[in-house]
């Protein structure tokens, strides 16, 4: 899950996981708070991507995951953030300077690389091959 540009990265990461043998679906963080959280069960793992880890849309997701004992993996750049503090597994991307100072570019590149690394590591762990 994610919101904004981080949501686009989350969608790509979910797609890569699905195509490499790990059942996955993308859920927009804003839509999640309006009924879509019901798609997530206690057998799932939530991967929540946010550069700041402070977006308002994340709070309902974090509460839902914690309340239902759903494993929460947070991908974030700020250790003082709500997402970092609430995550069961904390993956920190470096704080970077964005192109032009404001446009999410360097942070989304780091998120993308980490998402791809997660997918490949999971694929290797499951012995998923080209034949699969």
Short mmCIF file of N, CA and C in Angstrom, two decimals:
data_model
loop_
_atom_site.label_atom_id
_atom_site.label_comp_id
_atom_site.label_asym_id
_atom_site.label_seq_id
_atom_site.Cartn_x
_atom_site.Cartn_y
_atom_site.Cartn_z
N UNK A 1 0.83 -1.19 0.00
CA UNK A 1 0.00 0.00 0.00
C UNK A 1 0.87 1.24 0.00
N UNK A 2 0.28 2.30 -0.47
CA UNK A 2 0.93 3.59 -0.44
C UNK A 2 -0.04 4.65 -0.93
N UNK A 3 0.40 5.87 -0.89
CA UNK A 3 -0.41 7.01 -1.36
C UNK A 3 0.49 7.90 -2.20
N UNK A 4 -0.07 8.53 -3.20
CA UNK A 4 0.71 9.41 -4.06
C UNK A 4 1.75 8.64 -4.86
N UNK A 5 2.92 9.22 -5.02
CA UNK A 5 3.98 8.57 -5.79
C UNK A 5 4.41 7.26 -5.14
N UNK A 6 4.41 7.23 -3.80
CA UNK A 6 4.74 5.99 -3.09
C UNK A 6 3.72 4.90 -3.41
N UNK A 7 2.47 5.30 -3.64
CA UNK A 7 1.44 4.35 -4.05
C UNK A 7 1.74 3.74 -5.40
N UNK A 8 2.25 4.55 -6.32
CA UNK A 8 2.64 4.02 -7.63
C UNK A 8 3.75 3.00 -7.49
N UNK A 9 4.69 3.25 -6.61
CA UNK A 9 5.78 2.31 -6.36
C UNK A 9 5.22 1.04 -5.71
N UNK A 10 4.27 1.20 -4.78
CA UNK A 10 3.65 0.04 -4.14
C UNK A 10 2.92 -0.82 -5.15
N UNK A 11 2.23 -0.21 -6.10
CA UNK A 11 1.53 -0.96 -7.13
C UNK A 11 2.51 -1.76 -7.98
N UNK A 12 3.63 -1.16 -8.34
CA UNK A 12 4.64 -1.85 -9.13
C UNK A 12 5.26 -2.99 -8.33
N UNK A 13 5.54 -2.76 -7.05
CA UNK A 13 6.12 -3.80 -6.20
C UNK A 13 5.16 -4.97 -6.06
N UNK A 14 3.89 -4.68 -5.87
CA UNK A 14 2.87 -5.73 -5.77
C UNK A 14 2.81 -6.56 -7.05
N UNK A 15 2.86 -5.89 -8.18
CA UNK A 15 2.84 -6.58 -9.47
C UNK A 15 4.06 -7.48 -9.63
N UNK A 16 5.22 -7.00 -9.23
CA UNK A 16 6.44 -7.80 -9.31
C UNK A 16 6.36 -9.02 -8.39
N UNK A 17 5.84 -8.83 -7.19
CA UNK A 17 5.66 -9.97 -6.28
C UNK A 17 4.74 -11.00 -6.90
N UNK A 18 3.62 -10.56 -7.47
CA UNK A 18 2.66 -11.48 -8.09
C UNK A 18 3.28 -12.26 -9.25
N UNK A 19 4.07 -11.58 -10.06
CA UNK A 19 4.65 -12.25 -11.22
C UNK A 19 5.85 -13.13 -10.87
N UNK A 20 6.27 -13.09 -9.60
CA UNK A 20 7.39 -13.94 -9.18
C UNK A 20 6.97 -14.94 -8.12
N UNK A 21 5.67 -15.28 -8.11
CA UNK A 21 5.21 -16.38 -7.28
C UNK A 21 4.69 -16.05 -5.90
N UNK A 22 4.49 -14.79 -5.59
CA UNK A 22 3.95 -14.41 -4.29
C UNK A 22 2.63 -13.68 -4.50
N UNK A 23 1.56 -14.26 -4.01
CA UNK A 23 0.24 -13.64 -4.14
C UNK A 23 0.28 -12.24 -3.52
N UNK A 24 -0.17 -11.26 -4.28
CA UNK A 24 -0.09 -9.88 -3.83
C UNK A 24 -1.13 -9.04 -4.55
N UNK A 25 -1.62 -8.01 -3.87
CA UNK A 25 -2.48 -7.03 -4.53
C UNK A 25 -2.19 -5.65 -3.97
N UNK A 26 -2.39 -4.65 -4.80
CA UNK A 26 -2.18 -3.25 -4.40
C UNK A 26 -3.47 -2.69 -3.85
N UNK A 27 -3.36 -1.93 -2.79
CA UNK A 27 -4.50 -1.24 -2.20
C UNK A 27 -4.10 0.21 -1.98
N UNK A 28 -4.85 1.11 -2.58
CA UNK A 28 -4.60 2.54 -2.40
C UNK A 28 -4.92 2.91 -0.96
N UNK A 29 -4.02 3.60 -0.31
CA UNK A 29 -4.19 3.94 1.11
C UNK A 29 -5.44 4.79 1.36
N UNK A 30 -5.79 5.67 0.45
CA UNK A 30 -6.98 6.50 0.64
C UNK A 30 -8.25 5.64 0.55
N UNK A 31 -8.29 4.73 -0.41
CA UNK A 31 -9.45 3.85 -0.57
C UNK A 31 -9.56 2.87 0.60
N UNK A 32 -8.45 2.50 1.16
CA UNK A 32 -8.45 1.55 2.28
C UNK A 32 -9.30 2.05 3.43
N UNK A 33 -9.23 3.33 3.69
CA UNK A 33 -9.96 3.92 4.82
C UNK A 33 -11.46 4.04 4.54
N UNK A 34 -11.88 3.74 3.34
CA UNK A 34 -13.29 3.86 2.97
C UNK A 34 -13.88 2.49 2.64
N UNK A 35 -13.44 1.46 3.36
CA UNK A 35 -14.05 0.15 3.23
C UNK A 35 -13.17 -0.93 2.65
N UNK A 36 -12.10 -0.56 1.97
CA UNK A 36 -11.28 -1.57 1.30
C UNK A 36 -10.35 -2.33 2.22
N UNK A 37 -10.21 -1.91 3.48
CA UNK A 37 -9.37 -2.65 4.42
C UNK A 37 -9.89 -4.06 4.65
N UNK A 38 -11.17 -4.28 4.38
CA UNK A 38 -11.77 -5.60 4.54
C UNK A 38 -11.15 -6.66 3.64
N UNK A 39 -10.39 -6.25 2.64
CA UNK A 39 -9.70 -7.21 1.77
C UNK A 39 -8.53 -7.88 2.46
N UNK A 40 -8.07 -7.28 3.55
CA UNK A 40 -6.87 -7.76 4.24
C UNK A 40 -7.29 -8.65 5.40
N UNK A 41 -6.69 -9.84 5.49
CA UNK A 41 -6.99 -10.77 6.57
C UNK A 41 -5.79 -10.91 7.49
N UNK A 42 -6.00 -11.60 8.58
CA UNK A 42 -4.91 -11.79 9.55
C UNK A 42 -3.81 -12.70 9.00
N UNK A 43 -4.06 -13.37 7.89
CA UNK A 43 -3.04 -14.20 7.25
C UNK A 43 -2.16 -13.41 6.29
N UNK A 44 -2.49 -12.16 6.07
CA UNK A 44 -1.76 -11.32 5.12
C UNK A 44 -0.62 -10.57 5.80
N UNK A 45 0.22 -10.01 4.97
CA UNK A 45 1.28 -9.10 5.40
C UNK A 45 1.02 -7.79 4.67
N UNK A 46 1.04 -6.70 5.40
CA UNK A 46 0.87 -5.38 4.79
C UNK A 46 2.24 -4.75 4.63
N UNK A 47 2.55 -4.36 3.40
CA UNK A 47 3.75 -3.58 3.12
C UNK A 47 3.26 -2.18 2.81
N UNK A 48 3.63 -1.24 3.66
CA UNK A 48 3.16 0.13 3.53
C UNK A 48 4.36 1.02 3.21
N UNK A 49 4.28 1.71 2.07
CA UNK A 49 5.39 2.54 1.60
C UNK A 49 5.02 4.01 1.71
N UNK A 50 5.89 4.78 2.37
CA UNK A 50 5.69 6.22 2.51
C UNK A 50 7.03 6.87 2.80
N UNK A 51 7.37 7.89 2.05
CA UNK A 51 8.64 8.56 2.31
C UNK A 51 8.64 9.19 3.70
N UNK A 52 7.63 9.97 4.01
CA UNK A 52 7.60 10.65 5.31
C UNK A 52 7.10 9.76 6.44
N UNK A 53 6.24 8.81 6.11
CA UNK A 53 5.64 7.96 7.15
C UNK A 53 4.64 8.70 8.00
N UNK A 54 4.21 9.87 7.57
CA UNK A 54 3.33 10.72 8.36
C UNK A 54 2.00 11.03 7.68
N UNK A 55 1.79 10.58 6.47
CA UNK A 55 0.57 10.93 5.74
C UNK A 55 -0.67 10.52 6.52
N UNK A 56 -1.66 11.38 6.53
CA UNK A 56 -2.90 11.13 7.26
C UNK A 56 -3.54 9.80 6.85
N UNK A 57 -3.45 9.45 5.58
CA UNK A 57 -4.09 8.23 5.08
C UNK A 57 -3.52 6.95 5.69
N UNK A 58 -2.34 7.03 6.27
CA UNK A 58 -1.69 5.84 6.83
C UNK A 58 -2.26 5.43 8.18
N UNK A 59 -2.80 6.37 8.90
CA UNK A 59 -3.17 6.11 10.30
C UNK A 59 -4.22 5.03 10.46
N UNK A 60 -5.28 5.04 9.64
CA UNK A 60 -6.30 3.99 9.73
C UNK A 60 -5.74 2.62 9.39
N UNK A 61 -4.84 2.58 8.42
CA UNK A 61 -4.22 1.31 8.02
C UNK A 61 -3.38 0.76 9.17
N UNK A 62 -2.59 1.61 9.77
CA UNK A 62 -1.73 1.20 10.88
C UNK A 62 -2.59 0.68 12.03
N UNK A 63 -3.64 1.40 12.37
CA UNK A 63 -4.53 0.97 13.45
C UNK A 63 -5.19 -0.37 13.12
N UNK A 64 -5.63 -0.53 11.89
CA UNK A 64 -6.27 -1.77 11.47
C UNK A 64 -5.30 -2.95 11.57
N UNK A 65 -4.09 -2.75 11.08
CA UNK A 65 -3.08 -3.82 11.12
C UNK A 65 -2.75 -4.18 12.57
N UNK A 66 -2.55 -3.20 13.40
CA UNK A 66 -2.22 -3.47 14.80
C UNK A 66 -3.38 -4.14 15.54
N UNK A 67 -4.59 -3.65 15.32
CA UNK A 67 -5.76 -4.20 15.99
C UNK A 67 -6.01 -5.65 15.60
N UNK A 68 -5.74 -5.99 14.34
CA UNK A 68 -6.01 -7.34 13.83
C UNK A 68 -4.77 -8.23 13.79
N UNK A 69 -3.69 -7.76 14.42
CA UNK A 69 -2.43 -8.51 14.51
C UNK A 69 -1.92 -8.95 13.12
N UNK A 70 -1.99 -8.01 12.20
CA UNK A 70 -1.48 -8.23 10.84
C UNK A 70 -0.06 -7.69 10.78
N UNK A 71 0.86 -8.50 10.30
CA UNK A 71 2.26 -8.09 10.20
C UNK A 71 2.36 -6.86 9.30
N UNK A 72 3.00 -5.81 9.80
CA UNK A 72 3.15 -4.56 9.07
C UNK A 72 4.62 -4.30 8.79
N UNK A 73 4.93 -4.23 7.50
CA UNK A 73 6.28 -3.86 7.06
C UNK A 73 6.20 -2.42 6.58
N UNK A 74 6.97 -1.55 7.20
CA UNK A 74 6.98 -0.15 6.81
C UNK A 74 8.25 0.18 6.05
N UNK A 75 8.08 0.80 4.91
CA UNK A 75 9.21 1.31 4.12
C UNK A 75 9.12 2.83 4.20
N UNK A 76 10.10 3.44 4.84
CA UNK A 76 10.01 4.85 5.19
C UNK A 76 11.41 5.45 5.33
N UNK A 77 11.51 6.78 5.26
CA UNK A 77 12.82 7.41 5.41
C UNK A 77 13.00 8.10 6.77
N UNK A 78 11.94 8.24 7.53
CA UNK A 78 12.03 8.99 8.78
C UNK A 78 11.75 8.09 9.98
N UNK A 79 12.77 7.91 10.81
CA UNK A 79 12.64 7.05 11.98
C UNK A 79 11.71 7.62 13.04
N UNK A 80 11.47 8.91 13.01
CA UNK A 80 10.58 9.52 14.00
C UNK A 80 9.11 9.48 13.56
N UNK A 81 8.83 8.86 12.41
CA UNK A 81 7.47 8.86 11.86
C UNK A 81 6.54 7.86 12.54
N UNK A 82 5.26 8.10 12.36
CA UNK A 82 4.22 7.20 12.87
C UNK A 82 4.40 5.81 12.26
N UNK A 83 4.65 5.75 10.95
CA UNK A 83 4.79 4.45 10.28
C UNK A 83 5.99 3.67 10.82
N UNK A 84 7.10 4.33 10.96
CA UNK A 84 8.29 3.64 11.46
C UNK A 84 8.02 3.06 12.85
N UNK A 85 7.47 3.87 13.72
CA UNK A 85 7.23 3.44 15.10
C UNK A 85 6.23 2.29 15.19
N UNK A 86 5.24 2.26 14.29
CA UNK A 86 4.18 1.26 14.35
C UNK A 86 4.51 -0.04 13.61
N UNK A 87 5.53 -0.03 12.77
CA UNK A 87 5.83 -1.19 11.93
C UNK A 87 6.47 -2.32 12.73
N UNK A 88 6.09 -3.55 12.38
CA UNK A 88 6.73 -4.73 12.96
C UNK A 88 8.11 -4.93 12.36
N UNK A 89 8.20 -4.69 11.06
CA UNK A 89 9.49 -4.75 10.35
C UNK A 89 9.69 -3.38 9.73
N UNK A 90 10.81 -2.77 10.06
CA UNK A 90 11.10 -1.41 9.64
C UNK A 90 12.20 -1.42 8.59
N UNK A 91 11.88 -0.96 7.38
CA UNK A 91 12.87 -0.85 6.31
C UNK A 91 13.05 0.63 6.01
N UNK A 92 14.25 1.11 6.25
CA UNK A 92 14.52 2.54 6.14
C UNK A 92 15.28 2.82 4.85
N UNK A 93 14.73 3.73 4.06
CA UNK A 93 15.44 4.21 2.88
C UNK A 93 16.19 5.46 3.29
N UNK A 94 17.28 5.78 2.61
CA UNK A 94 18.04 6.97 3.01
C UNK A 94 17.27 8.26 2.74
N UNK A 95 17.52 9.25 3.56
CA UNK A 95 16.96 10.58 3.31
C UNK A 95 17.75 11.17 2.15
N UNK A 96 17.04 11.59 1.12
CA UNK A 96 17.69 12.05 -0.10
C UNK A 96 17.17 13.43 -0.49
N UNK A 97 17.89 14.08 -1.36
CA UNK A 97 17.45 15.33 -1.94
C UNK A 97 16.73 15.02 -3.23
N UNK A 98 15.49 15.46 -3.32
CA UNK A 98 14.70 15.21 -4.51
C UNK A 98 15.13 16.12 -5.65
N UNK A 99 14.94 15.69 -6.88
CA UNK A 99 15.24 16.52 -8.04
C UNK A 99 14.40 17.78 -7.99
N UNK A 100 15.03 18.91 -8.17
CA UNK A 100 14.32 20.17 -8.10
C UNK A 100 13.93 20.55 -6.68
N UNK A 101 14.29 19.71 -5.72
CA UNK A 101 14.03 20.01 -4.33
C UNK A 101 12.67 19.59 -3.80
N UNK A 102 11.71 19.26 -4.70
CA UNK A 102 10.37 18.94 -4.22
C UNK A 102 9.72 17.72 -4.86
N UNK A 103 10.09 17.40 -6.06
CA UNK A 103 9.42 16.32 -6.79
C UNK A 103 9.95 14.96 -6.33
N UNK A 104 9.06 14.05 -5.90
CA UNK A 104 9.53 12.73 -5.48
C UNK A 104 10.21 11.99 -6.65
N UNK A 105 11.51 11.93 -6.59
CA UNK A 105 12.29 11.26 -7.63
C UNK A 105 13.31 10.32 -7.00
N UNK A 106 14.21 10.88 -6.24
CA UNK A 106 15.25 10.07 -5.60
C UNK A 106 14.65 9.13 -4.56
N UNK A 107 13.66 9.61 -3.80
CA UNK A 107 13.03 8.76 -2.78
C UNK A 107 12.26 7.62 -3.42
N UNK A 108 11.56 7.89 -4.53
CA UNK A 108 10.82 6.82 -5.19
C UNK A 108 11.76 5.82 -5.87
N UNK A 109 12.91 6.30 -6.32
CA UNK A 109 13.90 5.37 -6.89
C UNK A 109 14.40 4.42 -5.81
N UNK A 110 14.64 4.94 -4.61
CA UNK A 110 15.07 4.09 -3.49
C UNK A 110 13.96 3.11 -3.11
N UNK A 111 12.72 3.58 -3.08
CA UNK A 111 11.59 2.70 -2.77
C UNK A 111 11.47 1.59 -3.81
N UNK A 112 11.60 1.95 -5.07
CA UNK A 112 11.51 0.98 -6.16
C UNK A 112 12.58 -0.08 -6.05
N UNK A 113 13.81 0.34 -5.79
CA UNK A 113 14.92 -0.62 -5.65
C UNK A 113 14.67 -1.56 -4.47
N UNK A 114 14.18 -1.04 -3.37
CA UNK A 114 13.90 -1.88 -2.20
C UNK A 114 12.76 -2.84 -2.49
N UNK A 115 11.72 -2.38 -3.16
CA UNK A 115 10.60 -3.26 -3.54
C UNK A 115 11.06 -4.38 -4.45
N UNK A 116 11.89 -4.06 -5.43
CA UNK A 116 12.42 -5.09 -6.32
C UNK A 116 13.29 -6.08 -5.54
N UNK A 117 14.09 -5.59 -4.62
CA UNK A 117 14.93 -6.47 -3.81
C UNK A 117 14.08 -7.42 -2.96
N UNK A 118 13.00 -6.91 -2.39
CA UNK A 118 12.09 -7.77 -1.62
C UNK A 118 11.49 -8.86 -2.50
N UNK A 119 11.07 -8.49 -3.70
CA UNK A 119 10.48 -9.47 -4.61
C UNK A 119 11.49 -10.54 -5.02
N UNK A 120 12.69 -10.14 -5.33
CA UNK A 120 13.72 -11.11 -5.75
C UNK A 120 14.12 -12.00 -4.58
N UNK A 121 14.28 -11.42 -3.40
CA UNK A 121 14.63 -12.23 -2.22
C UNK A 121 13.53 -13.25 -1.92
N UNK A 122 12.28 -12.82 -2.02
CA UNK A 122 11.15 -13.73 -1.78
C UNK A 122 11.10 -14.82 -2.85
N UNK A 123 11.34 -14.44 -4.08
CA UNK A 123 11.36 -15.39 -5.18
C UNK A 123 12.44 -16.46 -4.96
N UNK A 124 13.62 -16.03 -4.57
CA UNK A 124 14.70 -16.97 -4.32
C UNK A 124 14.41 -17.86 -3.12
N UNK A 125 13.83 -17.28 -2.07
CA UNK A 125 13.47 -18.05 -0.88
C UNK A 125 12.48 -19.16 -1.22
N UNK A 126 11.56 -18.87 -2.15
CA UNK A 126 10.54 -19.83 -2.55
C UNK A 126 11.00 -20.75 -3.69
N UNK A 127 12.24 -20.57 -4.14
CA UNK A 127 12.78 -21.33 -5.26
C UNK A 127 11.91 -21.20 -6.52
N UNK A 128 11.40 -20.02 -6.73
CA UNK A 128 10.57 -19.71 -7.91
C UNK A 128 11.49 -19.55 -9.10
N UNK A 129 11.22 -20.27 -10.17
CA UNK A 129 12.10 -20.21 -11.35
C UNK A 129 11.32 -19.77 -12.60
N UNK A 130 12.00 -19.61 -13.69
CA UNK A 130 11.39 -19.22 -14.95
C UNK A 130 10.31 -20.22 -15.37
N UNK A 131 10.53 -21.47 -15.08
CA UNK A 131 9.55 -22.51 -15.42
C UNK A 131 8.24 -22.29 -14.66
N UNK A 132 8.34 -21.87 -13.40
CA UNK A 132 7.14 -21.60 -12.59
C UNK A 132 6.32 -20.48 -13.19
#
